[in-house]
Amino acid sequence: MLAAMTDTTLIPAKTSPAFYQASGGPSTAAAQRDIIETFQRAPLWLTMAWQDIKLRYRGSVIGPFWLSISMGIMIVAMGIVYSHLLKTEAHEYFPFLTLGLMQWSLMSTLMQDACTTFAHSASFIKQIRLPYTTYAMRTLTRHMIIYAHNFVVYIVVAIIFGIWPGVYLVLLIPSLALLLWNALWMIMFLGMLCARFRDITPIITSLVQVVFFVTPVIWSPSLLDAHIWIVWINPFYHFLELMRAPLLGHAPSIWSYVYAFVTGIIGSTVTFMLFRRFRARIAYWV
Amino acid sequence: MSVLASLRNVTVHFPIYSLGNRSLKRRVLDITTGGRISQGRNNLVVIEAISDLTLELKDGDRVGILGHNGAGKTTLLRVLSGVYEPSYGHISVYGKTAALFDLVMGMEGEATGHENIVLRGLFNGMSLNEIKQFAPSIAEFSGLGDYLQMPLRTYSSGMVLRLAFSIATCKQPEIILLDEWISTLDEEFIQKAKKRLSELAEKSKVLVMASHQIDLLKSLCNKAIFMEHGKLIAFGPIDEILAKYMPSKT
């Protein structure tokens, strides 16, 4: 490659391949390269995410399963109280609650960590050139590892209450794909926004707490009767339903798929526009 | 002679965000109070760390960056490594670059030496296969022996740096960027490290380093850049630049 280069004073930027090049201002090509390079270097963020988990549970014998245990305790406690409060049968309510809390804990912690994705990676960003999407994938992978550990709780509950979703498990594939896709753009979006405006992080944290009460995590949406639209406009409900319904053994509404798909299209388009415009500025923000 | 790196009219602006600029609330209030938004924008302090810098580095260039503190030496190295992209202007780099800035970055105290070789190797852009291939030579050069089985937190800072240095320098790059000579190594290792760095520098196509140690620069570099307030004042043979701009130090 170097031999092909000539002795001209300035090499035209577009004709000869460079290991690295950058110009001031927005660049679609650089943004695309960032994403592609991230996936080519998957072992990097997979290792980083795994190290995050290991670091958090160092010295602990059962490691991340502490999370599963605490979730299990919460489910037992809440399940007993709320199945009475909501006058639901325990065998119906416990699996519903388990999946709701599992899913909610994934979505809420992901939202909060998304905000600090770039801000907390400042020491890396200022020292080494890595594709920025790497940091988002690290956050996403970390949360999916925790989710996988929590999944054990569902398996236990499913065995106790004799739930076997059967063929509906296949529906988890599109659900998971939609979830990961939307999670990725959201991490990138919030990561950039919070790196630039530092007071968004506490706003998101409080928002997430409020959303918990209006999202059918611990109560069934059918209780709303005519006011079901409250749930329908809530994006958290749709992602919750996409993951919960197949595991309970029935299909989510087709509209939840449509909702998640449309959200994905709009969200990733807006995020990509922002990313191509501000990618090069992230290093200056953090 | 082929060009390894070319910078055209590169300008780097550092925005200095005060709390007000960072706050969304302020932004919103600015809009609602009308007219103040432009004032708010103008209040953003911008530091021009590098201004309108044009430079071309060719095969065989060993360049020392000279200048006072805050002249933009470190920023220029960060631009060459790709950490900071120029606010204006264009940069192209045509060679594998090793930026030896913060060698310890990304190393994990809880992980063993071997695990850190993998981790840091991935950061440096090596593939898992490459790391496997280079791991024995990294382990050998570090001279840490059985310590590599232990978590990094049990190491002394000198040992951590040894390992970091061994990983960072295991592959021959085409362009080497050095921010100050790595001087915090222990006595025993420093001779070994110096030897390897000189070897790498010799085989590399371009070396760019910033240092206050003039003797060191003179021994390693054949060219020099003199910078002042983010501007490139002169670029040429090191002796000439030193004689012209830093006569007190020659």
Coordinates of C-alpha atoms in Angstrom, one line a residue:
Chain A
M1 CA 0.0 0.0 0.0
L2 CA 2.8 2.4 0.8
A3 CA 4.7 1.5 -2.3
A4 CA 1.7 2.6 -4.4
M5 CA 2.0 6.1 -3.0
T6 CA 3.8 8.7 -4.9
D7 CA 6.1 11.5 -4.0
T8 CA 3.5 14.2 -4.6
T9 CA 3.4 16.8 -1.9
L10 CA -0.2 16.3 -0.9
I11 CA -1.9 13.0 -1.4
P12 CA -5.5 13.4 -2.5
A13 CA -7.6 12.3 0.5
K14 CA -10.1 10.2 -1.4
T15 CA -7.9 8.2 -3.8
S16 CA -5.3 6.6 -1.6
P17 CA -6.3 4.4 1.3
A18 CA -5.3 5.8 4.6
F19 CA -5.1 4.0 7.9
Y20 CA -6.7 7.0 9.5
Q21 CA -8.1 10.3 8.2
A22 CA -10.3 13.0 9.6
S23 CA -11.5 16.3 8.5
G24 CA -13.3 18.9 10.5
G25 CA -17.1 18.7 10.4
P26 CA -19.8 16.0 10.0
S27 CA -18.9 12.8 8.1
T28 CA -21.2 10.0 7.2
A29 CA -18.3 7.8 6.1
A30 CA -16.5 8.2 9.4
A31 CA -19.7 7.5 11.3
Q32 CA -20.3 4.3 9.3
R33 CA -16.7 3.3 9.7
D34 CA -17.0 3.7 13.4
I35 CA -19.9 1.3 13.5
I36 CA -18.3 -1.3 11.2
E37 CA -15.0 -1.2 13.0
T38 CA -16.8 -1.8 16.3
F39 CA -18.2 -5.0 15.1
Q40 CA -14.9 -6.1 13.5
R41 CA -13.3 -5.7 16.9
A42 CA -16.0 -7.5 18.9
P43 CA -13.5 -9.3 21.2
L44 CA -12.6 -5.9 22.6
W45 CA -16.0 -4.9 23.9
L46 CA -16.9 -8.4 24.9
T47 CA -13.8 -8.6 27.0
M48 CA -14.4 -5.2 28.5
A49 CA -17.9 -6.0 29.4
W50 CA -16.9 -9.3 30.9
Q51 CA -14.2 -7.5 33.0
D52 CA -16.8 -5.1 34.2
I53 CA -18.9 -7.9 35.6
K54 CA -15.9 -9.7 37.1
L55 CA -14.7 -6.4 38.7
R56 CA -18.1 -5.8 40.2
Y57 CA -18.3 -9.2 41.9
R58 CA -14.7 -9.6 42.8
G59 CA -14.1 -11.8 45.8
S60 CA -17.6 -13.0 45.8
V61 CA -18.1 -16.7 45.3
I62 CA -21.5 -16.7 43.6
G63 CA -20.7 -13.4 41.8
P64 CA -23.5 -11.9 39.7
F65 CA -26.0 -14.5 41.0
W66 CA -26.3 -12.2 44.0
L67 CA -28.4 -10.1 41.7
S68 CA -30.6 -13.1 40.9
I69 CA -31.0 -13.9 44.6
S70 CA -32.0 -10.4 45.5
M71 CA -34.4 -10.4 42.6
G72 CA -35.8 -13.7 43.8
I73 CA -36.4 -12.3 47.3
M74 CA -38.1 -9.2 45.9
I75 CA -40.4 -11.4 43.8
V76 CA -41.4 -13.6 46.7
A77 CA -42.1 -10.6 48.9
M78 CA -44.0 -8.5 46.3
G79 CA -45.7 -11.6 44.8
I80 CA -47.3 -12.5 48.1
V81 CA -48.5 -8.9 48.8
Y82 CA -49.6 -7.9 45.3
S83 CA -51.3 -11.2 44.3
H84 CA -53.6 -10.5 47.3
L85 CA -53.9 -6.7 46.6
L86 CA -54.7 -7.3 42.9
K87 CA -56.8 -10.4 43.7
T88 CA -54.9 -12.6 41.2
E89 CA -54.1 -16.3 41.5
A90 CA -50.5 -16.9 42.6
H91 CA -49.7 -19.3 39.8
E92 CA -50.7 -16.6 37.3
Y93 CA -49.2 -13.6 39.2
F94 CA -45.7 -15.0 40.1
P95 CA -44.5 -15.7 36.6
F96 CA -46.0 -12.4 35.4
L97 CA -44.3 -10.4 38.1
T98 CA -40.9 -12.3 37.7
L99 CA -40.7 -11.5 34.0
G100 CA -41.9 -7.9 34.6
L101 CA -39.3 -7.2 37.2
M102 CA -36.6 -8.9 35.1
Q103 CA -37.4 -6.9 32.1
W104 CA -37.8 -3.7 34.0
S105 CA -34.5 -4.0 35.8
L106 CA -32.8 -4.5 32.4
M107 CA -34.5 -1.4 30.8
S108 CA -34.2 0.9 33.8
T109 CA -30.5 0.2 34.5
L110 CA -29.7 0.3 30.8
M111 CA -31.3 3.8 30.5
Q112 CA -29.2 5.0 33.5
D113 CA -26.0 3.5 32.3
A114 CA -26.5 4.8 28.8
C115 CA -26.1 8.3 30.1
T116 CA -22.7 7.7 31.5
T117 CA -21.4 5.5 28.6
F118 CA -19.2 8.2 27.1
A119 CA -18.7 10.4 30.2
H120 CA -17.3 7.5 32.3
S121 CA -15.1 6.4 29.4
A122 CA -13.2 9.7 29.4
S123 CA -9.9 8.1 30.4
F124 CA -10.1 5.9 27.4
I125 CA -11.5 8.4 24.9
K126 CA -8.7 10.9 25.7
Q127 CA -5.9 8.4 25.4
I128 CA -6.7 6.0 22.5
R129 CA -8.6 6.2 19.3
L130 CA -11.3 3.5 19.5
P131 CA -14.6 3.5 17.6
Y132 CA -17.2 5.2 19.8
T133 CA -19.8 2.5 19.2
T134 CA -17.4 0.2 21.2
Y135 CA -18.3 2.0 24.4
A136 CA -22.0 1.5 23.7
M137 CA -21.6 -2.1 22.9
R138 CA -19.7 -2.5 26.1
T139 CA -22.6 -1.1 28.1
L140 CA -25.1 -3.2 26.2
T141 CA -23.1 -6.4 26.6
R142 CA -22.7 -5.8 30.3
H143 CA -26.4 -5.5 30.8
M144 CA -27.2 -8.5 28.7
I145 CA -24.8 -10.6 30.9
I146 CA -26.6 -9.5 34.0
Y147 CA -30.0 -10.2 32.3
A148 CA -28.8 -13.7 31.5
H149 CA -28.0 -14.2 35.2
N150 CA -31.5 -13.0 36.2
F151 CA -33.0 -15.4 33.7
V152 CA -32.2 -18.2 36.2
V153 CA -35.0 -16.7 38.4
Y154 CA -37.5 -17.1 35.6
I155 CA -36.4 -20.7 35.0
V156 CA -36.9 -21.5 38.7
V157 CA -40.4 -19.8 38.7
A158 CA -41.3 -21.5 35.5
I159 CA -40.5 -24.9 37.0
I160 CA -42.4 -24.2 40.2
F161 CA -45.5 -23.1 38.5
G162 CA -45.3 -25.5 35.6
I163 CA -44.9 -23.0 32.8
W164 CA -43.7 -24.3 29.4
P165 CA -43.9 -21.6 26.7
G166 CA -43.3 -24.2 23.9
V167 CA -43.4 -22.9 20.4
Y168 CA -43.8 -19.3 21.6
L169 CA -40.1 -19.3 22.5
V170 CA -39.4 -18.8 18.8
L171 CA -41.1 -15.4 19.2
L172 CA -38.2 -14.4 21.5
I173 CA -35.9 -14.1 18.6
P174 CA -37.6 -11.1 16.9
S175 CA -38.3 -9.7 20.3
L176 CA -34.7 -9.9 21.4
A177 CA -33.5 -8.5 18.1
L178 CA -35.8 -5.5 18.4
L179 CA -34.8 -5.0 22.0
L180 CA -31.0 -5.0 21.2
W181 CA -31.4 -2.8 18.2
N182 CA -33.4 -0.2 20.1
A183 CA -31.1 -0.4 23.1
L184 CA -28.1 0.3 21.0
W185 CA -29.4 3.5 19.5
M186 CA -30.7 4.6 22.8
I187 CA -27.3 4.1 24.5
M188 CA -25.6 6.1 21.7
F189 CA -28.3 8.8 21.8
L190 CA -28.3 9.3 25.6
G191 CA -24.5 8.8 25.8
M192 CA -23.9 11.7 23.5
L193 CA -26.6 13.9 25.0
C194 CA -25.5 13.3 28.5
A195 CA -21.8 13.8 27.6
R196 CA -22.7 17.3 26.3
F197 CA -25.3 18.3 28.8
R198 CA -24.4 17.0 32.3
D199 CA -27.8 17.6 33.9
I200 CA -29.7 15.1 31.7
T201 CA -28.4 12.2 33.7
P202 CA -30.3 13.1 36.9
I203 CA -33.4 13.9 34.8
I204 CA -33.3 10.4 33.2
T205 CA -32.9 8.8 36.6
S206 CA -35.9 10.5 38.0
L207 CA -37.9 9.9 34.9
V208 CA -37.2 6.2 35.0
Q209 CA -38.5 6.0 38.6
V210 CA -41.8 7.7 37.5
V211 CA -42.2 5.5 34.5
F212 CA -42.0 2.4 36.7
F213 CA -45.4 3.3 38.2
V214 CA -47.2 3.9 35.0
T215 CA -45.8 0.8 33.2
P216 CA -47.6 -2.5 33.8
V217 CA -44.7 -4.2 35.5
I218 CA -46.4 -5.3 38.7
W219 CA -50.0 -4.8 37.5
S220 CA -51.8 -6.1 34.5
P221 CA -52.8 -3.6 31.8
S222 CA -56.2 -5.2 31.6
L223 CA -57.0 -3.5 35.0
L224 CA -57.1 -0.2 33.1
D225 CA -60.2 -1.1 31.2
A226 CA -61.1 1.8 28.9
H227 CA -58.0 3.7 29.8
I228 CA -55.7 1.2 28.1
W229 CA -54.3 3.9 25.9
I230 CA -52.2 5.1 28.8
V231 CA -50.2 1.8 28.4
W232 CA -50.3 1.9 24.6
I233 CA -48.4 5.1 24.2
N234 CA -45.7 3.9 26.7
P235 CA -42.8 2.5 24.8
F236 CA -41.6 0.7 27.8
Y237 CA -44.8 -1.3 27.8
H238 CA -44.2 -2.6 24.3
F239 CA -40.7 -3.7 25.0
L240 CA -41.8 -5.3 28.2
E241 CA -44.6 -7.1 26.4
L242 CA -42.3 -8.3 23.6
M243 CA -40.2 -10.2 26.1
R244 CA -42.8 -11.1 28.6
A245 CA -45.5 -12.6 26.5
P246 CA -43.5 -15.3 24.7
L247 CA -42.0 -16.4 28.0
L248 CA -45.5 -16.7 29.5
G249 CA -46.6 -18.8 26.6
H250 CA -48.6 -16.4 24.4
A251 CA -47.9 -14.1 21.5
P252 CA -47.4 -10.4 22.0
S253 CA -49.7 -8.1 20.1
I254 CA -48.6 -7.5 16.5
W255 CA -48.8 -3.8 17.3
S256 CA -46.0 -4.1 19.9
Y257 CA -43.8 -5.4 17.1
V258 CA -44.8 -2.6 14.8
Y259 CA -44.3 0.0 17.6
A260 CA -40.8 -1.4 18.4
F261 CA -39.9 -1.5 14.7
V262 CA -41.0 2.0 14.0
T263 CA -39.3 3.3 17.2
G264 CA -36.2 1.5 16.0
I265 CA -36.3 3.2 12.6
I266 CA -36.9 6.7 13.9
G267 CA -34.5 6.3 16.8
S268 CA -31.6 5.0 14.8
T269 CA -32.1 7.5 12.1
V270 CA -32.1 10.5 14.5
T271 CA -29.2 9.0 16.4
F272 CA -27.2 8.4 13.3
M273 CA -27.8 12.0 12.1
L274 CA -26.5 13.2 15.5
F275 CA -23.6 10.8 15.5
R276 CA -22.4 11.8 12.0
R277 CA -22.6 15.4 13.1
F278 CA -21.1 15.2 16.6
R279 CA -19.0 12.0 16.7
A280 CA -15.7 13.9 16.4
R281 CA -16.8 16.2 19.2
I282 CA -17.3 13.5 21.8
A283 CA -13.6 13.5 22.8
Y284 CA -13.9 17.2 23.5
W285 CA -17.1 16.8 25.6
V286 CA -16.0 14.1 28.0
Chain B
M1 CA 10.2 9.2 -0.1
S2 CA 6.7 8.4 0.8
V3 CA 4.5 10.6 3.0
L4 CA 3.3 8.9 6.2
A5 CA 1.2 11.6 7.6
S6 CA -0.1 14.9 6.2
L7 CA -1.9 17.6 8.1
R8 CA -3.5 20.4 6.1
N9 CA -4.6 23.6 7.9
V10 CA -5.4 21.6 11.0
T11 CA -7.1 23.7 13.7
V12 CA -8.1 22.3 17.1
H13 CA -10.6 24.1 19.3
F14 CA -11.2 23.1 22.8
P15 CA -14.5 24.3 24.1
I16 CA -14.3 25.1 27.8
Y17 CA -17.7 24.2 29.2
S18 CA -18.5 26.0 32.4
L19 CA -21.4 24.7 34.4
G20 CA -23.8 27.0 32.7
N21 CA -22.9 25.8 29.2
R22 CA -23.3 22.2 30.3
S23 CA -26.7 22.7 31.6
L24 CA -29.8 22.0 29.6
K25 CA -31.8 24.0 32.0
R26 CA -29.8 27.1 31.2
R27 CA -30.3 26.4 27.5
V28 CA -34.0 26.2 27.9
L29 CA -34.2 29.3 30.1
D30 CA -32.1 31.1 27.5
I31 CA -34.7 30.3 24.9
T32 CA -37.7 31.2 27.0
T33 CA -36.2 34.6 28.1
G34 CA -35.5 35.3 24.4
G35 CA -32.4 37.1 23.0
R36 CA -30.1 35.7 25.6
I37 CA -29.4 32.6 23.6
S38 CA -26.8 34.3 21.4
Q39 CA -25.1 35.7 24.5
G40 CA -25.1 32.3 26.0
R41 CA -23.4 30.9 23.0
N42 CA -20.8 33.7 22.9
N43 CA -20.0 33.0 26.5
L44 CA -18.6 29.6 25.5
V45 CA -14.8 30.0 25.9
V46 CA -12.9 28.3 23.2
I47 CA -9.2 27.6 23.4
E48 CA -7.3 27.3 20.1
A49 CA -4.9 24.5 21.0
I50 CA -3.6 24.2 17.4
S51 CA -4.1 26.8 14.8
D52 CA -3.9 26.3 11.0
L53 CA -1.1 23.8 11.1
T54 CA 0.2 22.2 7.9
L55 CA 2.8 19.5 8.2
E56 CA 4.0 16.5 6.3
L57 CA 5.9 13.7 7.8
K58 CA 7.9 11.5 5.4
D59 CA 9.6 8.1 5.7
G60 CA 12.7 8.6 7.8
D61 CA 11.5 11.6 9.8
R62 CA 12.4 11.5 13.5
V63 CA 10.7 14.6 14.8
G64 CA 11.1 16.2 18.2
I65 CA 8.4 18.6 19.1
L66 CA 9.8 21.7 20.9
G67 CA 7.9 24.5 22.6
H68 CA 7.0 25.8 26.0
N69 CA 4.3 24.4 28.2
G70 CA 0.9 24.9 26.6
A71 CA 2.4 25.4 23.2
G72 CA 0.3 22.5 21.8
K73 CA 2.9 19.7 21.8
T74 CA 0.7 17.1 23.5
T75 CA -2.4 18.1 21.5
L76 CA -0.5 17.7 18.3
L77 CA 0.5 14.2 19.3
R78 CA -3.2 13.5 20.2
V79 CA -4.2 14.7 16.8
L80 CA -1.7 12.5 15.1
S81 CA -2.9 9.5 17.1
G82 CA -6.6 10.3 16.2
V83 CA -7.8 10.9 19.7
Y84 CA -8.8 14.5 18.8
E85 CA -10.1 15.1 15.4
P86 CA -9.4 18.5 13.9
S87 CA -12.1 21.2 14.2
Y88 CA -11.1 22.4 10.8
G89 CA -8.6 21.1 8.3
H90 CA -7.7 17.6 7.3
I91 CA -5.4 14.9 8.5
S92 CA -4.4 11.7 6.8
V93 CA -2.2 9.0 8.3
Y94 CA -0.7 6.3 6.1
G95 CA 0.7 3.8 8.5
K96 CA 0.1 1.7 11.6
T97 CA 0.6 4.0 14.5
A98 CA 1.7 3.1 18.0
A99 CA 0.8 5.9 20.4
L100 CA 2.8 5.4 23.6
F101 CA 1.0 7.8 25.9
D102 CA -0.7 6.2 28.8
L103 CA 0.5 2.6 28.7
V104 CA -1.3 1.5 31.8
M105 CA -4.7 2.7 30.6
G106 CA -7.3 -0.1 30.3
M107 CA -5.3 -2.5 32.5
E108 CA -7.3 -4.2 35.2
G109 CA -6.1 -4.6 38.7
E110 CA -8.2 -7.7 39.4
A111 CA -7.2 -9.5 36.3
T112 CA -4.0 -11.6 36.1
G113 CA -0.9 -10.5 34.1
H114 CA -1.9 -13.0 31.3
E115 CA -5.4 -11.6 31.1
N116 CA -4.1 -8.1 31.0
I117 CA -1.9 -9.0 28.0
V118 CA -5.1 -10.0 26.2
L119 CA -7.0 -6.9 27.3
R120 CA -4.3 -4.4 26.5
G121 CA -3.5 -6.2 23.3
L122 CA -7.1 -5.8 22.1
F123 CA -7.0 -2.1 22.9
N124 CA -3.9 -1.8 20.8
G125 CA -5.8 -3.3 17.9
M126 CA -4.3 -6.8 17.9
S127 CA -6.5 -9.8 17.1
L128 CA -6.9 -12.6 19.5
N129 CA -4.7 -14.8 17.3
E130 CA -2.0 -12.2 17.2
I131 CA -2.1 -11.8 20.9
K132 CA -1.7 -15.6 21.3
Q133 CA 1.2 -15.5 19.0
F134 CA 2.9 -12.6 20.8
A135 CA 2.1 -13.5 24.4
P136 CA 5.2 -15.6 25.0
S137 CA 7.6 -12.9 23.8
I138 CA 5.7 -10.3 25.8
A139 CA 5.9 -12.4 28.9
E140 CA 9.6 -13.0 28.4
F141 CA 10.5 -9.4 27.8
S142 CA 8.6 -8.2 30.8
G143 CA 10.7 -10.6 32.9
L144 CA 7.8 -11.1 35.3
G145 CA 7.8 -14.9 35.2
D146 CA 5.3 -16.5 37.5
Y147 CA 4.0 -13.1 38.6
L148 CA 1.9 -13.2 35.4
Q149 CA -0.4 -15.7 37.1
M150 CA -1.2 -13.2 39.8
P151 CA -3.7 -10.3 39.8
L152 CA -2.2 -7.0 38.6
R153 CA -3.0 -5.4 41.9
T154 CA -0.3 -7.4 43.6
Y155 CA 2.3 -5.8 41.4
S156 CA 4.4 -2.8 42.2
S157 CA 3.9 0.2 39.9
G158 CA 7.2 -0.5 38.3
M159 CA 6.1 -4.1 37.5
V160 CA 2.8 -2.8 36.0
L161 CA 4.7 -0.4 33.8
R162 CA 7.1 -3.2 32.7
L163 CA 4.2 -5.3 31.6
A164 CA 2.4 -2.4 29.9
F165 CA 5.6 -1.4 28.1
S166 CA 6.2 -5.0 26.9
I167 CA 2.7 -5.2 25.5
A168 CA 2.8 -1.7 23.9
T169 CA 6.1 -2.4 22.1
C170 CA 5.7 -6.0 21.1
K171 CA 4.9 -5.1 17.5
Q172 CA 6.9 -3.0 15.1
P173 CA 4.7 0.0 14.1
E174 CA 5.3 2.3 11.2
I175 CA 4.7 5.5 13.1
I176 CA 5.7 5.9 16.8
L177 CA 4.2 8.7 18.9
L178 CA 5.9 9.4 22.2
D179 CA 4.7 11.9 24.8
E180 CA 7.7 12.3 27.1
W181 CA 10.2 9.5 27.5
I182 CA 9.0 6.8 29.7
S183 CA 11.2 7.5 32.7
T184 CA 9.3 6.0 35.6
L185 CA 10.6 2.5 35.0
D186 CA 12.9 0.9 37.5
E187 CA 16.7 1.1 36.9
E188 CA 17.1 -2.6 35.9
F189 CA 14.4 -2.4 33.3
I190 CA 15.1 1.0 31.9
Q191 CA 18.2 -0.1 30.0
K192 CA 16.2 -2.9 28.4
A193 CA 13.3 -0.5 27.6
K194 CA 15.6 2.1 26.1
K195 CA 17.2 -0.5 23.9
R196 CA 13.9 -1.8 22.6
L197 CA 12.5 1.7 22.0
S198 CA 15.6 2.7 20.1
E199 CA 15.3 -0.5 18.0
L200 CA 11.6 0.2 17.3
A201 CA 12.3 3.8 16.5
E202 CA 15.1 2.8 14.1
K203 CA 12.9 0.3 12.3
S204 CA 9.9 2.6 12.2
K205 CA 9.3 5.0 9.4
V206 CA 8.3 8.0 11.4
L207 CA 8.9 8.9 15.1
V208 CA 7.3 11.9 16.7
M209 CA 8.1 12.7 20.3
A210 CA 7.6 15.6 22.7
S211 CA 10.1 16.0 25.5
H212 CA 11.8 18.6 27.5
Q213 CA 15.0 16.6 27.6
I214 CA 17.0 18.2 24.8
D215 CA 19.8 15.7 24.9
L216 CA 17.4 12.9 24.4
L217 CA 15.8 14.6 21.5
K218 CA 19.1 15.3 19.9
S219 CA 20.1 11.7 20.2
L220 CA 16.9 10.3 18.7
C221 CA 15.7 12.9 16.3
N222 CA 16.9 14.4 13.0
K223 CA 14.2 17.0 12.7
A224 CA 12.3 19.3 15.0
I225 CA 9.1 21.2 15.1
F226 CA 9.0 24.4 17.1
M227 CA 5.5 25.4 18.3
E228 CA 4.3 28.5 20.1
H229 CA 0.7 29.2 21.1
G230 CA -0.6 26.3 19.0
K231 CA 1.2 27.6 15.8
L232 CA 3.9 25.8 14.0
I233 CA 6.7 28.3 13.9
A234 CA 9.3 26.2 12.2
F235 CA 10.0 22.7 11.0
G236 CA 13.5 21.6 9.9
P237 CA 16.7 19.9 10.9
I238 CA 16.9 19.7 14.7
D239 CA 20.2 21.5 15.0
E240 CA 19.0 24.4 13.1
I241 CA 15.7 24.7 15.0
L242 CA 17.5 24.4 18.3
A243 CA 20.1 27.0 17.4
K244 CA 17.4 29.4 16.2
Y245 CA 14.7 29.0 18.8
M246 CA 16.2 27.6 21.9
P247 CA 19.8 28.9 21.9
S248 CA 19.9 28.8 25.7
K249 CA 19.4 25.1 25.7
T250 CA 22.0 24.0 23.1

